[in-house]
PDB file of C-alpha atoms in Angstrom:
ATOM      1  CA  MET A   1     109.450 112.110  87.218  1.00 47.00           C
ATOM      2  CA  THR A   2     112.008 114.921  87.633  1.00 51.00           C
ATOM      3  CA  ASP A   3     112.672 117.631  89.346  1.00 64.00           C
ATOM      4  CA  GLU A   4     109.807 119.250  89.396  1.00 86.00           C
ATOM      5  CA  GLU A   5     107.670 116.769  90.381  1.00 92.00           C
ATOM      6  CA  TYR A   6     106.697 114.865  93.309  1.00 95.00           C
ATOM      7  CA  ARG A   7     104.669 111.352  93.335  1.00 96.00           C
ATOM      8  CA  GLY A   8     104.535 109.519  96.416  1.00 96.00           C
ATOM      9  CA  PRO A   9     103.695 109.477 100.390  1.00 98.00           C
ATOM     10  CA  ALA A  10     102.436 112.438 102.039  1.00 97.00           C
ATOM     11  CA  VAL A  11     100.762 113.407 105.210  1.00 98.00           C
ATOM     12  CA  VAL A  12      98.116 115.826 105.086  1.00 98.00           C
ATOM     13  CA  GLN A  13      97.129 117.282 108.223  1.00 97.00           C
ATOM     14  CA  ALA A  14      93.938 119.154 108.370  1.00 95.00           C
ATOM     15  CA  GLY A  15      91.353 119.514 111.597  1.00 91.00           C
ATOM     16  CA  GLY A  16      93.343 118.223 113.522  1.00 93.00           C
ATOM     17  CA  THR A  17      93.846 115.045 111.821  1.00 96.00           C
ATOM     18  CA  ALA A  18      96.657 113.580 109.988  1.00 97.00           C
ATOM     19  CA  TYR A  19      95.614 111.709 106.892  1.00 97.00           C
ATOM     20  CA  PRO A  20      97.719 110.022 104.575  1.00 98.00           C
ATOM     21  CA  VAL A  21      97.856 110.088 100.925  1.00 97.00           C
ATOM     22  CA  GLU A  22      99.017 109.496  97.550  1.00 98.00           C
ATOM     23  CA  ILE A  23     100.189 112.760  95.607  1.00 98.00           C
ATOM     24  CA  ARG A  24     101.495 113.611  92.745  1.00 97.00           C
ATOM     25  CA  LEU A  25     102.566 117.386  92.434  1.00 97.00           C
ATOM     26  CA  SER A  26     104.420 119.660  89.803  1.00 95.00           C
ATOM     27  CA  ALA A  27     106.355 123.225  90.498  1.00 93.00           C
ATOM     28  CA  ARG A  28     107.623 125.943  88.373  1.00 90.00           C
ATOM     29  CA  PHE A  29     109.223 128.973  89.370  1.00 88.00           C
ATOM     30  CA  GLU A  30     107.684 132.247  88.346  1.00 89.00           C
ATOM     31  CA  PRO A  31     110.172 134.741  87.384  1.00 91.00           C
ATOM     32  CA  VAL A  32     107.961 138.041  88.024  1.00 92.00           C
ATOM     33  CA  GLU A  33     107.050 136.551  91.394  1.00 88.00           C
ATOM     34  CA  GLY A  34     110.343 135.434  92.302  1.00 89.00           C
ATOM     35  CA  ARG A  35     108.940 132.200  94.081  1.00 89.00           C
ATOM     36  CA  PHE A  36     108.208 128.883  92.939  1.00 90.00           C
ATOM     37  CA  ARG A  37     104.011 128.120  92.573  1.00 93.00           C
ATOM     38  CA  TRP A  38     103.114 123.751  92.806  1.00 96.00           C
ATOM     39  CA  ALA A  39     100.185 121.827  92.887  1.00 96.00           C
ATOM     40  CA  GLY A  40      98.431 118.765  92.052  1.00 96.00           C
ATOM     41  CA  ARG A  41      96.110 116.670  93.400  1.00 97.00           C
ATOM     42  CA  THR A  42      96.154 113.232  96.149  1.00 97.00           C
ATOM     43  CA  ALA A  43      94.946 109.915  95.403  1.00 97.00           C
ATOM     44  CA  PRO A  44      91.064 109.555  95.744  1.00 96.00           C
ATOM     45  CA  HIS A  45      90.203 110.247  99.270  1.00 94.00           C
ATOM     46  CA  THR A  46      86.817 110.661 100.994  1.00 92.00           C
ATOM     47  CA  ALA A  47      87.498 112.385 104.098  1.00 93.00           C
ATOM     48  CA  LEU A  48      89.768 115.302 102.151  1.00 93.00           C
ATOM     49  CA  ARG A  49      86.515 116.619 100.530  1.00 92.00           C
ATOM     50  CA  ALA A  50      85.442 117.580 103.613  1.00 90.00           C
ATOM     51  CA  ARG A  51      88.480 119.168 104.875  1.00 92.00           C
ATOM     52  CA  LEU A  52      88.950 121.785 101.815  1.00 94.00           C
ATOM     53  CA  GLY A  53      90.521 124.883 102.833  1.00 96.00           C
ATOM     54  CA  GLU A  54      93.777 125.691 105.412  1.00 97.00           C
ATOM     55  CA  ALA A  55      95.990 122.645 105.629  1.00 97.00           C
ATOM     56  CA  ARG A  56      99.550 121.374 106.194  1.00 98.00           C
ATOM     57  CA  LEU A  57     101.632 119.096 103.943  1.00 98.00           C
ATOM     58  CA  VAL A  58     104.405 116.755 105.080  1.00 97.00           C
ATOM     59  CA  LEU A  59     106.639 114.867 103.086  1.00 96.00           C
ATOM     60  CA  PRO A  60     108.864 112.025 104.061  1.00 94.00           C
ATOM     61  CA  GLY A  61     111.173 113.668 105.702  1.00 91.00           C
ATOM     62  CA  ALA A  62     110.763 117.482 105.145  1.00 91.00           C
ATOM     63  CA  PRO A  63     108.755 119.555 107.104  1.00 93.00           C
ATOM     64  CA  ALA A  64     105.515 120.369 107.543  1.00 95.00           C
ATOM     65  CA  VAL A  65     104.243 123.252 104.900  1.00 96.00           C
ATOM     66  CA  PRO A  66     100.885 125.132 104.282  1.00 97.00           C
ATOM     67  CA  VAL A  67      98.672 124.147 101.496  1.00 98.00           C
ATOM     68  CA  ARG A  68      95.669 124.612 100.597  1.00 98.00           C
ATOM     69  CA  LEU A  69      92.847 122.399  99.349  1.00 97.00           C
ATOM     70  CA  SER A  70      90.502 122.773  96.640  1.00 96.00           C
ATOM     71  CA  GLU A  71      88.163 121.294  94.169  1.00 90.00           C
ATOM     72  CA  PRO A  72      87.400 118.010  94.771  1.00 93.00           C
ATOM     73  CA  ASP A  73      86.728 116.044  91.302  1.00 92.00           C
ATOM     74  CA  PRO A  74      84.480 113.322  90.709  1.00 93.00           C
ATOM     75  CA  TRP A  75      86.800 110.452  91.280  1.00 94.00           C
ATOM     76  CA  GLY A  76      87.348 111.702  94.764  1.00 92.00           C
ATOM     77  CA  ALA A  77      90.524 113.625  94.378  1.00 96.00           C
ATOM     78  CA  VAL A  78      91.159 117.007  95.902  1.00 97.00           C
ATOM     79  CA  ARG A  79      93.758 120.062  94.836  1.00 97.00           C
ATOM     80  CA  LEU A  80      96.448 120.800  96.143  1.00 97.00           C
ATOM     81  CA  THR A  81      98.511 123.832  95.523  1.00 97.00           C
ATOM     82  CA  GLY A  82     101.079 126.431  97.835  1.00 96.00           C
ATOM     83  CA  THR A  83     103.731 128.804  97.106  1.00 94.00           C
ATOM     84  CA  GLY A  84     107.056 128.755  98.184  1.00 91.00           C
ATOM     85  CA  ARG A  85     110.223 126.288  97.875  1.00 88.00           C
ATOM     86  CA  PRO A  86     107.915 123.070  97.260  1.00 89.00           C
ATOM     87  CA  PRO A  87     107.989 120.554 100.086  1.00 89.00           C
ATOM     88  CA  TRP A  88     110.384 118.061  97.989  1.00 89.00           C
ATOM     89  CA  ARG A  89     113.850 118.719  96.588  1.00 74.00           C
ATOM     90  CA  VAL A  90     114.338 120.832  93.662  1.00 65.00           C
ATOM     91  CA  ALA A  91     117.025 121.583  91.237  1.00 59.00           C
ATOM     92  CA  SER A  92     118.038 126.021  91.850  1.00 55.00           C
TER      93      SER A  92
END
């Protein structure tokens, strides 16, 4: 794992419910936009497939950040996307 990646536990807050999940995320800085974009997937999670749209993502020891849930795959995982500084520590 590099500074541009996070793999591990998280909580997705959607629809008033907190869902503990395992996630895998990566980030990149977009110089034209002047900001980070980050994205990844949850491990398979049936309940999140019904909660697509805007949510909050919480990583251990970090504040909640906005995240978008979309594109469920055939195995039950859900895509996560966000903008701005990633919710894990990234080298500047």
